[in-house]
Short mmCIF file of C-alpha atoms and ligand atoms in Angstrom, two decimals:
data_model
loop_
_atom_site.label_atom_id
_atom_site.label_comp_id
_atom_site.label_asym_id
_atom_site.label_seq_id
_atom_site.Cartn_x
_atom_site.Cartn_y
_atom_site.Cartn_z
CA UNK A 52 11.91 -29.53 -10.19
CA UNK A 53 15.36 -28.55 -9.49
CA UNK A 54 16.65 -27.12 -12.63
CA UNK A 55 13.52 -25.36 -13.08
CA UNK A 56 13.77 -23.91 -9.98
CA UNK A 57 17.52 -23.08 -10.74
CA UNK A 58 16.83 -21.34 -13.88
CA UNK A 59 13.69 -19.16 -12.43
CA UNK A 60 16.66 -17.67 -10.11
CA UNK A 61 19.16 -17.43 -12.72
CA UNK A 62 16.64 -15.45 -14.97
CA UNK A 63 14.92 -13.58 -12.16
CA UNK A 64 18.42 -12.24 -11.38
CA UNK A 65 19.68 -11.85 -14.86
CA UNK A 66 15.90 -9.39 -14.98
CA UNK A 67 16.87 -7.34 -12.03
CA UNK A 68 20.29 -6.72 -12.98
CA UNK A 69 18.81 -5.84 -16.58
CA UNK A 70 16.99 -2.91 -14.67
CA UNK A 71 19.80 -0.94 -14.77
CA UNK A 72 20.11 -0.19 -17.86
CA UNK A 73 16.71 -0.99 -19.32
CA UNK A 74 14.27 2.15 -19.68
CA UNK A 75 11.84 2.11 -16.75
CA UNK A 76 8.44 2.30 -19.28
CA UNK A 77 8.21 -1.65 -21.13
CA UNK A 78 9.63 -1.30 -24.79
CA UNK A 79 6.37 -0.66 -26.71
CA UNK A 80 7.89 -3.94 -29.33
CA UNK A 81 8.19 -6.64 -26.79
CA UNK A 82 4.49 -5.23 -25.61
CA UNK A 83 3.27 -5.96 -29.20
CA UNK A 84 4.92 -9.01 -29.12
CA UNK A 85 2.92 -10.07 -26.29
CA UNK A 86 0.38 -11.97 -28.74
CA UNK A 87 3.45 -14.49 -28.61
CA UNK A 88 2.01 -15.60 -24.96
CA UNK A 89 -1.50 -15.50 -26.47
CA UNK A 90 -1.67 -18.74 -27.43
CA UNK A 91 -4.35 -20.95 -28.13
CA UNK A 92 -5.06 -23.10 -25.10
CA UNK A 93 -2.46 -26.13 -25.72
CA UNK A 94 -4.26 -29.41 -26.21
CA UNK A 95 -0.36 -30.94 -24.73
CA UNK A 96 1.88 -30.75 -22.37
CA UNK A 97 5.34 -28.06 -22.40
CA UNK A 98 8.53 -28.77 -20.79
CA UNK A 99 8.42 -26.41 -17.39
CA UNK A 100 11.78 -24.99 -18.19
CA UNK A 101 10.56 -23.94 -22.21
CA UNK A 102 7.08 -22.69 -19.68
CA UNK A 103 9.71 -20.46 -18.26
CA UNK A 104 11.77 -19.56 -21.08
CA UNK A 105 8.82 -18.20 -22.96
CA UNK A 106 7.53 -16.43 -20.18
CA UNK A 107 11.25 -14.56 -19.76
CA UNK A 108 11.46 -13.97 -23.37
CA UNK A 109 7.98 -12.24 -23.86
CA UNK A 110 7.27 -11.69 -20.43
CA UNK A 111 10.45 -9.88 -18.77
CA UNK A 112 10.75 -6.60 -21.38
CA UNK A 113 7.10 -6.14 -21.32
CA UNK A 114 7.12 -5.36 -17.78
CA UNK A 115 7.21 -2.03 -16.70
CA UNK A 116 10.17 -1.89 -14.23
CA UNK A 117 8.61 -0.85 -10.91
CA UNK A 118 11.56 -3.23 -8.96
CA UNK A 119 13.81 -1.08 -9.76
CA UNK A 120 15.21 2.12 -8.25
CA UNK A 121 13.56 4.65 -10.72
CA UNK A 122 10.00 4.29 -11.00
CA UNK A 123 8.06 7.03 -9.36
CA UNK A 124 4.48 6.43 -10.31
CA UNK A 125 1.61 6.13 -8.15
CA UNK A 126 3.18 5.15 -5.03
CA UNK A 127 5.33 1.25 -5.62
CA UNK A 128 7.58 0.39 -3.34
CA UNK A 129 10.54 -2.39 -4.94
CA UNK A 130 10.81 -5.60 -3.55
CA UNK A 131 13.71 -6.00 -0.80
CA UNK A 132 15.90 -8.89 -1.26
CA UNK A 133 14.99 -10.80 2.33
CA UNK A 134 11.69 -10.34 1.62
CA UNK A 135 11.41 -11.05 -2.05
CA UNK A 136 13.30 -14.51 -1.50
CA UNK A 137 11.36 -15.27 1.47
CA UNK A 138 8.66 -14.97 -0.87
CA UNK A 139 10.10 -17.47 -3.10
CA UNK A 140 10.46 -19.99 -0.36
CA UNK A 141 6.70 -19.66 1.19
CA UNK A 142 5.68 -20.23 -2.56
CA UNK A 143 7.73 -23.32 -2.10
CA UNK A 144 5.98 -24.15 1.11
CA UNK A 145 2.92 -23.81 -0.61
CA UNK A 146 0.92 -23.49 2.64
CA UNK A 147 -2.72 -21.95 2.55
CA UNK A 148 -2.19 -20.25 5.60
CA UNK A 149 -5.89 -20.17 7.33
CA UNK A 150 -5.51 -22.36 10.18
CA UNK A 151 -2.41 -22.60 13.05
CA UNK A 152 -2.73 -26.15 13.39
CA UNK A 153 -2.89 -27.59 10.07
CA UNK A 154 0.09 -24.08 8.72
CA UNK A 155 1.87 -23.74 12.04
CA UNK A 156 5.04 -21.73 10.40
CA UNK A 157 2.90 -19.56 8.81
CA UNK A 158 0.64 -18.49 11.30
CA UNK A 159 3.02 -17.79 13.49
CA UNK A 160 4.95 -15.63 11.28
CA UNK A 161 2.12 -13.54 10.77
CA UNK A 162 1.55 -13.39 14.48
CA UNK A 163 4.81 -12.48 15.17
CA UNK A 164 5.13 -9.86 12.12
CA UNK A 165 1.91 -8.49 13.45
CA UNK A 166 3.57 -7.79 17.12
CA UNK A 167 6.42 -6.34 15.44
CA UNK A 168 4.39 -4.14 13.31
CA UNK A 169 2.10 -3.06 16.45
CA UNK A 170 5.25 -1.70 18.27
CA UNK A 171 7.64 -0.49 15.03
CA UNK A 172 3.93 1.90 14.30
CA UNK A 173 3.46 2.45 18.02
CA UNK A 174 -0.21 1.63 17.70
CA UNK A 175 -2.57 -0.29 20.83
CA UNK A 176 -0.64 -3.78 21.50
CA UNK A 177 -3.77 -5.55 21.68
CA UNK A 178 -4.97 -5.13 18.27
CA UNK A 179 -6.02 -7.74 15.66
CA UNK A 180 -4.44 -7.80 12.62
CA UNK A 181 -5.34 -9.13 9.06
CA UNK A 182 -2.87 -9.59 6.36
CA UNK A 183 -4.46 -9.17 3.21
CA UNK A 184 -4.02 -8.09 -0.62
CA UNK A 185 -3.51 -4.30 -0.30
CA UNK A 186 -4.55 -0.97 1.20
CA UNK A 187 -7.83 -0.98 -0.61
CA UNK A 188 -8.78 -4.47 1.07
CA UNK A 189 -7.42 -3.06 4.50
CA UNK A 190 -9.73 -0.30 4.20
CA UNK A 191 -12.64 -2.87 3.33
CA UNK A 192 -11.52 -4.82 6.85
CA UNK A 193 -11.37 -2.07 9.28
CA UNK A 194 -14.62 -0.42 8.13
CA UNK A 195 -16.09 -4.31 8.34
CA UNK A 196 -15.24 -4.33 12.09
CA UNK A 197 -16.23 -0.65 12.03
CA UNK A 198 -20.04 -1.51 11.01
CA UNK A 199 -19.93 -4.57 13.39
CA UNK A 200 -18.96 -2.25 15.88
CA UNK A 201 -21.22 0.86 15.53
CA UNK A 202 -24.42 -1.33 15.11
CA UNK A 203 -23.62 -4.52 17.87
CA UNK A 204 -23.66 -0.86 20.07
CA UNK A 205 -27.62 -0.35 19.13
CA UNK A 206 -28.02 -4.37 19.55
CA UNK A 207 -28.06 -5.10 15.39
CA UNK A 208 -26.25 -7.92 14.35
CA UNK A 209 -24.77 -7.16 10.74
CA UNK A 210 -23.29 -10.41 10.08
CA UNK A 211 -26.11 -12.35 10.90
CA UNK A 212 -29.01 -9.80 9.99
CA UNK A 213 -27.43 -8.03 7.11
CA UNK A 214 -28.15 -3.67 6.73
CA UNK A 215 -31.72 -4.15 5.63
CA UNK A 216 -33.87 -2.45 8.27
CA UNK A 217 -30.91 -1.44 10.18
CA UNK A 218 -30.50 1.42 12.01
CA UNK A 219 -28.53 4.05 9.46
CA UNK A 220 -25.02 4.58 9.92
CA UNK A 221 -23.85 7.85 9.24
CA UNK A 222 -20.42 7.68 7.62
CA UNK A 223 -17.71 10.65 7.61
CA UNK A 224 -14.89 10.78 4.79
CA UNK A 225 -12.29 13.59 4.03
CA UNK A 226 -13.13 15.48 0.29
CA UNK A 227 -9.51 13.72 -0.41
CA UNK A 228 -10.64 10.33 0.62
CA UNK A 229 -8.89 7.44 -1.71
CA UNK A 230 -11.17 6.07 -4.20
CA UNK A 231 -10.53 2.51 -3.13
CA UNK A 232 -12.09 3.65 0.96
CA UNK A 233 -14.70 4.87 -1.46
CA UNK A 234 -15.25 1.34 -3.00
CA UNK A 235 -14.82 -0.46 0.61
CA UNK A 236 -17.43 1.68 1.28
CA UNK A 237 -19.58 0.74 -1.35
CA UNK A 238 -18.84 -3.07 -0.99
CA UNK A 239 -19.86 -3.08 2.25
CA UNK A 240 -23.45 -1.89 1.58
CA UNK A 241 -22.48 1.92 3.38
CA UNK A 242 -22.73 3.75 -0.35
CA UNK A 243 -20.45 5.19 -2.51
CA UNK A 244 -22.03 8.22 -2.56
CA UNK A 245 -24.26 8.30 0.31
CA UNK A 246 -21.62 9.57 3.07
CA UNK A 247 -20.74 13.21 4.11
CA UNK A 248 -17.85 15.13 2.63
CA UNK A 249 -15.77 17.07 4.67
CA UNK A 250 -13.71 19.61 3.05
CA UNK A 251 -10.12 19.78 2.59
CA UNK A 252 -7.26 22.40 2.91
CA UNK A 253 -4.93 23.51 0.36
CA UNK A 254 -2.94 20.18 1.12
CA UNK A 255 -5.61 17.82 0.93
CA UNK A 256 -6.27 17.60 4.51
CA UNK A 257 -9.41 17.28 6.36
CA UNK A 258 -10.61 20.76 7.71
CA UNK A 259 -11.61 19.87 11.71
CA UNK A 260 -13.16 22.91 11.90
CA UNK A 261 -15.75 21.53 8.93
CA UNK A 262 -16.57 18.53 11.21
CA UNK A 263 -19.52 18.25 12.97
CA UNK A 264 -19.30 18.33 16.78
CA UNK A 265 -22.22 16.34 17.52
CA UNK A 266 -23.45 12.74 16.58
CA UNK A 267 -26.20 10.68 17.01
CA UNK A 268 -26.28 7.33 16.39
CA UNK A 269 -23.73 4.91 14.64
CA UNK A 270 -21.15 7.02 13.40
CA UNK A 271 -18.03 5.78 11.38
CA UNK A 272 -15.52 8.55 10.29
CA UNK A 273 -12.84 8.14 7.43
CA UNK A 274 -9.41 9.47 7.75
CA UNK A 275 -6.46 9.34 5.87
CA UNK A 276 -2.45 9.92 6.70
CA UNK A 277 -0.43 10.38 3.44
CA UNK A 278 -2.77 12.02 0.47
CA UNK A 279 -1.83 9.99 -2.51
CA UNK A 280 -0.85 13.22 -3.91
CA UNK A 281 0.57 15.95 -1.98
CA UNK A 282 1.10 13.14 1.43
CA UNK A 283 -0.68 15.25 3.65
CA UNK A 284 -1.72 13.80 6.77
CA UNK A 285 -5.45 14.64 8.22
CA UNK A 286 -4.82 15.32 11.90
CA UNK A 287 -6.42 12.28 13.39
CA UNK A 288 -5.69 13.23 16.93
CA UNK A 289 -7.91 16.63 16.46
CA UNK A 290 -10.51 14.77 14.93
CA UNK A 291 -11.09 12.30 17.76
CA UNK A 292 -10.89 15.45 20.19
CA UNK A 293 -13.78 17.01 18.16
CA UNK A 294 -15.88 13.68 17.37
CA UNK A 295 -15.97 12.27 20.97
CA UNK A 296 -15.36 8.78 21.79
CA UNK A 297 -18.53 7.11 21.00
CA UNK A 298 -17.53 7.35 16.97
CA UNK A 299 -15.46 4.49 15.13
CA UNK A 300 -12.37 6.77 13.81
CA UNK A 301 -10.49 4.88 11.31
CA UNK A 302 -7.50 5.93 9.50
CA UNK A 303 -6.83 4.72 5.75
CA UNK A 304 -2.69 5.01 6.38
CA UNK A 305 -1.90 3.18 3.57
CA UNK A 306 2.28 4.48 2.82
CA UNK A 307 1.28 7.52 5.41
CA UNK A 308 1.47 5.42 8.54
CA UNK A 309 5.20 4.49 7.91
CA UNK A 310 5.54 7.70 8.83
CA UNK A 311 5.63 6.40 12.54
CA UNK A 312 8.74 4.71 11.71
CA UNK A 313 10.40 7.57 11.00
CA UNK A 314 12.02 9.81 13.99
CA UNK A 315 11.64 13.10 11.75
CA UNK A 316 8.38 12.53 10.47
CA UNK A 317 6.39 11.04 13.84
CA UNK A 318 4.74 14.59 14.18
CA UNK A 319 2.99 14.42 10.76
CA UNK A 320 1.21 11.09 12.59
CA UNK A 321 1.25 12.09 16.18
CA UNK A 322 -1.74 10.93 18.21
CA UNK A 323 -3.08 8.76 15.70
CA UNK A 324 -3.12 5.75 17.85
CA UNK A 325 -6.50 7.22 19.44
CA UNK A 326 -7.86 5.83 16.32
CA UNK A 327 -10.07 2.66 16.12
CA UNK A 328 -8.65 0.86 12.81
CA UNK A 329 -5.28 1.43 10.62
CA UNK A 330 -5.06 0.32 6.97
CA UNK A 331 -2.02 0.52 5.30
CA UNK A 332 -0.05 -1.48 2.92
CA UNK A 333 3.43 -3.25 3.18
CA UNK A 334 4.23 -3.46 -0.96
CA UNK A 335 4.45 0.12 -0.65
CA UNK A 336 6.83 1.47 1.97
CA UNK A 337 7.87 -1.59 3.08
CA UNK A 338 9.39 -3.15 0.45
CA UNK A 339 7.85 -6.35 0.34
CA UNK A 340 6.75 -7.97 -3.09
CA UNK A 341 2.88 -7.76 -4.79
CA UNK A 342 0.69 -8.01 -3.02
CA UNK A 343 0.46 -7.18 0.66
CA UNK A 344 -1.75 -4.87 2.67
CA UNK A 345 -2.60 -5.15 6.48
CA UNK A 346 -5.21 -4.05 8.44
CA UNK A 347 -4.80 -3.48 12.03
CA UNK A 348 -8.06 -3.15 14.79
CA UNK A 349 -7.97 -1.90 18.10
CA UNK A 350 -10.72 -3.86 19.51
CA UNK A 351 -9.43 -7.72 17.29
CA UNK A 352 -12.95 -9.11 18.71
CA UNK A 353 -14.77 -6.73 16.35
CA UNK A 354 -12.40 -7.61 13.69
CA UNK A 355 -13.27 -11.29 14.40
CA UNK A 356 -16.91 -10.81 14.79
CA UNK A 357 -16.93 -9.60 11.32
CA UNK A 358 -14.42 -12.20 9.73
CA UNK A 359 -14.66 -15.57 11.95
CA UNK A 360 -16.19 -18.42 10.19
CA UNK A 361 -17.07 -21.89 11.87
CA UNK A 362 -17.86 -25.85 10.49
CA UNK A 363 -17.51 -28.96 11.40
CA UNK A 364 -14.58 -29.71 9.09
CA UNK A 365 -12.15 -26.79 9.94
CA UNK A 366 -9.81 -26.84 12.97
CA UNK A 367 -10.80 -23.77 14.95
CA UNK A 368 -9.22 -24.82 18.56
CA UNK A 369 -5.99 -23.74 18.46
CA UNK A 370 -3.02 -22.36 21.13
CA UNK A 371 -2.61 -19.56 18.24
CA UNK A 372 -4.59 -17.21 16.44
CA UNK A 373 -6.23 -18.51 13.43
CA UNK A 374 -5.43 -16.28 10.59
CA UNK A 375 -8.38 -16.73 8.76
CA UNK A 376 -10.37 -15.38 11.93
CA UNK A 377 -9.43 -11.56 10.57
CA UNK A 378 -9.15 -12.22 6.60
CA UNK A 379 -12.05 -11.92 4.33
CA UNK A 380 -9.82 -15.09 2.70
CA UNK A 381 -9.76 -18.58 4.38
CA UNK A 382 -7.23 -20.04 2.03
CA UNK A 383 -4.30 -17.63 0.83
CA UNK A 384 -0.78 -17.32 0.68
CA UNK A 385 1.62 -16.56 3.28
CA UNK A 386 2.01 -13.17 2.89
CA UNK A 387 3.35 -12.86 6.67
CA UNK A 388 6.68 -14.71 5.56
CA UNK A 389 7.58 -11.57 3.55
CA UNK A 390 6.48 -9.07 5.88
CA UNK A 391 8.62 -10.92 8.96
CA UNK A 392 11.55 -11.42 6.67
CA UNK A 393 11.46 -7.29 5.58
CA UNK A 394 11.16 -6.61 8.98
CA UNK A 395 14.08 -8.62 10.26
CA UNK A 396 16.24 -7.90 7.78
CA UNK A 397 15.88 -3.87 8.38
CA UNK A 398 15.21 -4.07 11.56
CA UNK A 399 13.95 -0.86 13.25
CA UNK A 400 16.42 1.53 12.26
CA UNK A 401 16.37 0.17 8.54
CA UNK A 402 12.57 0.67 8.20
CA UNK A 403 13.48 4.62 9.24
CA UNK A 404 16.88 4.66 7.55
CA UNK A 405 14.81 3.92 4.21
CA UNK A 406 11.46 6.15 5.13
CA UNK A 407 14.06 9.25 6.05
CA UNK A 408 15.56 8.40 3.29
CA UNK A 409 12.83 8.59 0.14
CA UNK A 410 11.35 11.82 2.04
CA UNK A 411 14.76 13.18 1.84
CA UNK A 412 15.42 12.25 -2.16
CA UNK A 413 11.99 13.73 -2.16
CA UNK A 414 12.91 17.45 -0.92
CA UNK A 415 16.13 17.32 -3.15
CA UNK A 416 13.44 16.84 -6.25
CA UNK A 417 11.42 19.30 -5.09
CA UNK A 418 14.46 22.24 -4.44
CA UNK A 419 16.19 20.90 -7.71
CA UNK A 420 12.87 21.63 -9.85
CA UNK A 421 11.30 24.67 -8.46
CA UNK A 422 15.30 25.88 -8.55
CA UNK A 423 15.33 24.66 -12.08
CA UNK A 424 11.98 27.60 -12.48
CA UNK A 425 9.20 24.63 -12.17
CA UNK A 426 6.62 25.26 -9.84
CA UNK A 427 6.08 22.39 -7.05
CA UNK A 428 2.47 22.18 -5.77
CA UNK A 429 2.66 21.22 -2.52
CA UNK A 430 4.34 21.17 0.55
CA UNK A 431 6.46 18.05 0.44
CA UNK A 432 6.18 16.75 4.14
CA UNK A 433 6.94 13.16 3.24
CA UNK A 434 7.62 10.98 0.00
CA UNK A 435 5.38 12.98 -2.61
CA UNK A 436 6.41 15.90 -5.01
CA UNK A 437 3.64 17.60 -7.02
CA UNK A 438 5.23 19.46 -9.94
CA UNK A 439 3.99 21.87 -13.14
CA UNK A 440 5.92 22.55 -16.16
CA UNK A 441 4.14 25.71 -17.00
CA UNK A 442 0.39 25.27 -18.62
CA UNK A 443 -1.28 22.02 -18.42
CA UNK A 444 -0.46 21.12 -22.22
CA UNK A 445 3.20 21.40 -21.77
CA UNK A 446 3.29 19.49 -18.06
CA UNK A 447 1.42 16.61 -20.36
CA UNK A 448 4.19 16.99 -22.78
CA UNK A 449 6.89 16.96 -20.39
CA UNK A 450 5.23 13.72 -18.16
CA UNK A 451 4.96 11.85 -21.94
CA UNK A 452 8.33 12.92 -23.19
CA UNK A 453 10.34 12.17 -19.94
CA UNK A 454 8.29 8.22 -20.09
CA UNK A 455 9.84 7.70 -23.41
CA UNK A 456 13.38 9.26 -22.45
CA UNK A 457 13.13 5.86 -19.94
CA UNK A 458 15.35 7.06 -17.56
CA UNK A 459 12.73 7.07 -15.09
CA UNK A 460 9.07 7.15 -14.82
CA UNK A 461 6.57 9.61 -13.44
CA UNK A 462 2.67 9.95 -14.19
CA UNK A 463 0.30 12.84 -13.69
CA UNK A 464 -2.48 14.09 -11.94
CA UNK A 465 -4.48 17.17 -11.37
CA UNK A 466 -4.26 18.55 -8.40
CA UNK A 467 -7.04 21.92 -7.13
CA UNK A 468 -6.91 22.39 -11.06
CA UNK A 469 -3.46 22.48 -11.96
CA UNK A 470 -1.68 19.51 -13.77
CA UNK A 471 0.93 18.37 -12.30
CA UNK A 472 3.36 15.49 -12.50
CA UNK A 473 3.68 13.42 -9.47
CA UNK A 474 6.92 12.04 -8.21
CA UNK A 475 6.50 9.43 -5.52
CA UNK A 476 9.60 7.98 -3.99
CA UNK A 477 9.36 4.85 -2.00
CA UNK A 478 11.81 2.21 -2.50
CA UNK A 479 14.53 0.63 -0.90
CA UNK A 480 16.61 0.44 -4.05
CA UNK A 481 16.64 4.20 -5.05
CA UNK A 482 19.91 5.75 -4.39
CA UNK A 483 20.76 9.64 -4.13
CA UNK A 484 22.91 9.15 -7.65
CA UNK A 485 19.39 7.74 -9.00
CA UNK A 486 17.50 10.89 -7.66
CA UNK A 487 20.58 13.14 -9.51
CA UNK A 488 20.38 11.31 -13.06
CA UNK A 489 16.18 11.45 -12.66
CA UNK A 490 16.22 14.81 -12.04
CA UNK A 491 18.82 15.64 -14.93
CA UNK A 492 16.22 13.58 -17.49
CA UNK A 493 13.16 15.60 -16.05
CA UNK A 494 14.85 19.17 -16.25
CA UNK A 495 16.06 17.87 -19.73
CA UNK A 496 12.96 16.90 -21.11
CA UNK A 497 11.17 20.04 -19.59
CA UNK A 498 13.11 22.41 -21.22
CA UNK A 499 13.27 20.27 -24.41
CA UNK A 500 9.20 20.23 -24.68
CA UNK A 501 8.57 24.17 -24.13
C1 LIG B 1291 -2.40 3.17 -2.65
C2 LIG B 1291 -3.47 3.65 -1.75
C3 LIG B 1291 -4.62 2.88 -1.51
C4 LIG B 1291 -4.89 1.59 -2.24
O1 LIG B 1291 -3.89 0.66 -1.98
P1 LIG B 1291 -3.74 -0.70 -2.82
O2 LIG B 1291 -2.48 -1.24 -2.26
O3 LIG B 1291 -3.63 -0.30 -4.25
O4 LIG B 1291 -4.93 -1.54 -2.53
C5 LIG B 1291 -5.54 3.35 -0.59
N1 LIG B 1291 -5.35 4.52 0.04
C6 LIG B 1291 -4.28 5.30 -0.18
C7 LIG B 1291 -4.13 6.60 0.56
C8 LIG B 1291 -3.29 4.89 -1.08
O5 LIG B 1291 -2.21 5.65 -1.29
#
């Protein structure tokens, strides 16, 4: 076990070292040479360290290098080094994290991460918290307790009863709503398409004005702070004045709400603690490695009522929290352990030091381009530049040309009709000299693909 374990760190550093002078996009040969890994299943046994060595060999220059501090697709955040080898060590633990008294360490880790978290995002103390895969799963938890909530008020019981012959629950969600609240949406029986739209601005924010004033019966309405696009926050605080109290409000927050940890940024998220349920992730602005999202809940009983399972062989009396009381999971790993260890190791002023940070590197992309004669879409507020290289046929150009170039990597979009290349920066690693050589390769490869 040793060695093995010795050479996994030897190798993983050797790979993140490599980053540096790798191209960001996976060398299109060792993809092809994936079929290497494609084995058919082996009828014996392989040394664990050959397991290894073949995994490095194919594996490592396949991978498209999101760790490192150049990658600006979608929105990735790196892996910070506390938290990635406190990752490695809970793998060694090996503990399935559903229960305090049988995975003591663990639970309490995520009860303590989930304090810290409560106060570093200034939302209600009280609230329950489930750490789960991602954002999209965080959206699918809150809006669980949401339909507990809005239908326990007209005496249905969801869990127990299930939606048919329930009373209908009208559900609110920005134009700009994130596919995956979409999905959650759909998963939970609520329907994809079967909610109202309410229009956006220019920016991609709800319009408050567009929202009813008046509800009657269960009502759930869909927010969202940081557009994956343009990272426009909905004014949550408006929309609770103008929906009343008696709605759920929940807020899909998922790189937005880090915004709260940020001195210059708070007022893009003021007053969003009036809301009912948070989702964001932590392998986005936090740093932490693949895959961690959280959900947080104002009122944790609803959260439990929607999550809490029960039988004879499972050890629910416990001083602590169960964790598997607020997780769609009962067994999973311990993400906590890497959310606790990003959190100590930045402390408070780290987690703003690197949020100020990325939204700064993001206005120096945005004045270098549009002063380079590029047009930039949107009003960058926090981590997310929307760019166009002329026409749409040349902004394709330019996004495919600068992935080849490999000195970084954006993707596209298309954003109110335009296409547009999207810059996202949100990780730890990314240094102002990174931003500099990034923008040299995109101004290069812009004017090289008129
Ligand atoms: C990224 C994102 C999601 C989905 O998050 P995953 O971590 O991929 O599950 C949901 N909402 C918004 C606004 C996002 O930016």
């Amino acid at each position: 076990m040793s060695s093995v374990l010795q050479q996994a760190a030897e190798r993983a550093q050797r790979y993140l070292e490599g980053l540096q002078r790798r191209a960001v996009a996976p060398d299109p040969h060792a993809v092809a040479a994936l079929d290497a890994l494609d084995t058919a299943l082996p009828d014996t046994p392989s040394e664990p360290s050959d397991v290894l060595a073949q995994l490095d060999r194919y594996g490592s220059p396949a991978t498209m290098a999101m760790a490192g501090p150049r990658f600006y697709g979608f929105v990735i955040g790196s892996a910070l080094p506390a938290a990635l080898a406190a990752n490695w060590l809970a793998s060694a633990w090996d503990q399935n994290t559903g229960y305090y008294n049988i995975t003591p360490v663990t639970a309490r880790l995520e009860q303590t991460a989930l304090r810290w978290l409560l106060e570093l995002l200034d939302l209600p103390r009280a609230s329950g918290g489930a750490f789960v895969t991602g954002a999209n799963v965080a959206n699918f938890v809150g809006l669980a307790a949401a339909r507990h909530a809005v239908l326990a008020q007209v005496g249905w019981k969801v869990e127990a009863d299930g939606l048919f012959g329930a009373p209908p629950i009208h559900v609110l969600v920005g134009e700009e709503a994130h596919p995956t609240l979409i999905k959650s949406l759909g998963l939970l029986g609520l329907g994809r398409t079967r909610v109202t739209r309410i229009p956006a601005d220019a920016q991609g924010r709800m319009r408050i004005g567009a929202l009813p004033t008046a509800f009657s019966g269960p009502t759930i309405i869909c927010t969202q702070v940081g557009n994956v696009n343009t990272g426009a926050c909905d004014d949550v605080a408006a929309v609770r004045e103008r929906a009343g109290s008696d709605v759920w409000l929940h807020v899909d927050g998922a790189f937005g709400l880090w915004a709260r940890a940020a001195p210059s940024r708070h007022a893009l998220v003021r007053g969003i603690d009036v809301a009912d349920s948070w989702a964001t992730d932590a392998h986005k602005w936090l740093n932490v490695p693949y895959d961690s999202g959280l959900a947080f809940v104002r009122d944790a009983r609803a959260l439990s009522a929607a999550m809490a399972i029960t039988a004879e062989y499972l050890p629910t009396d416990s001083p602590w929290r169960n964790p598997s009381d607020f997780t769609p999971e009962l067994s999973r790993r311990a993400r906590g352990a890497d959310v606790w260890a990003a959190l100590k190791s930045l402390g408070r002023s780290g987690v703003a030091e690197m949020i100020e940070r990325n939204c700064r590197q993001a206005r120096r992309f945005a004045a270098a381009l549009s002063g380079a004669g590029f047009d930039v879409l949107n009003d960058v507020v926090l981590n997310q530049v929307l760019v166009a290289f002329g026409d749409a046929a040349r902004t394709q150009r330019t996004i495919a040309a600068l992935q080849a170039d490999g000195t970084c990597w954006c993707g596209g979009t298309v954003w109110q009709g335009r296409s547009a290349m999207r810059i996202s920066v949100c990780s730890w690693a990314t240094t102002d000299d990174d931003v500099e050589r990034s923008i040299e390769a995109m101004i290069r490869v812009a004017h090289a693909n008129v």
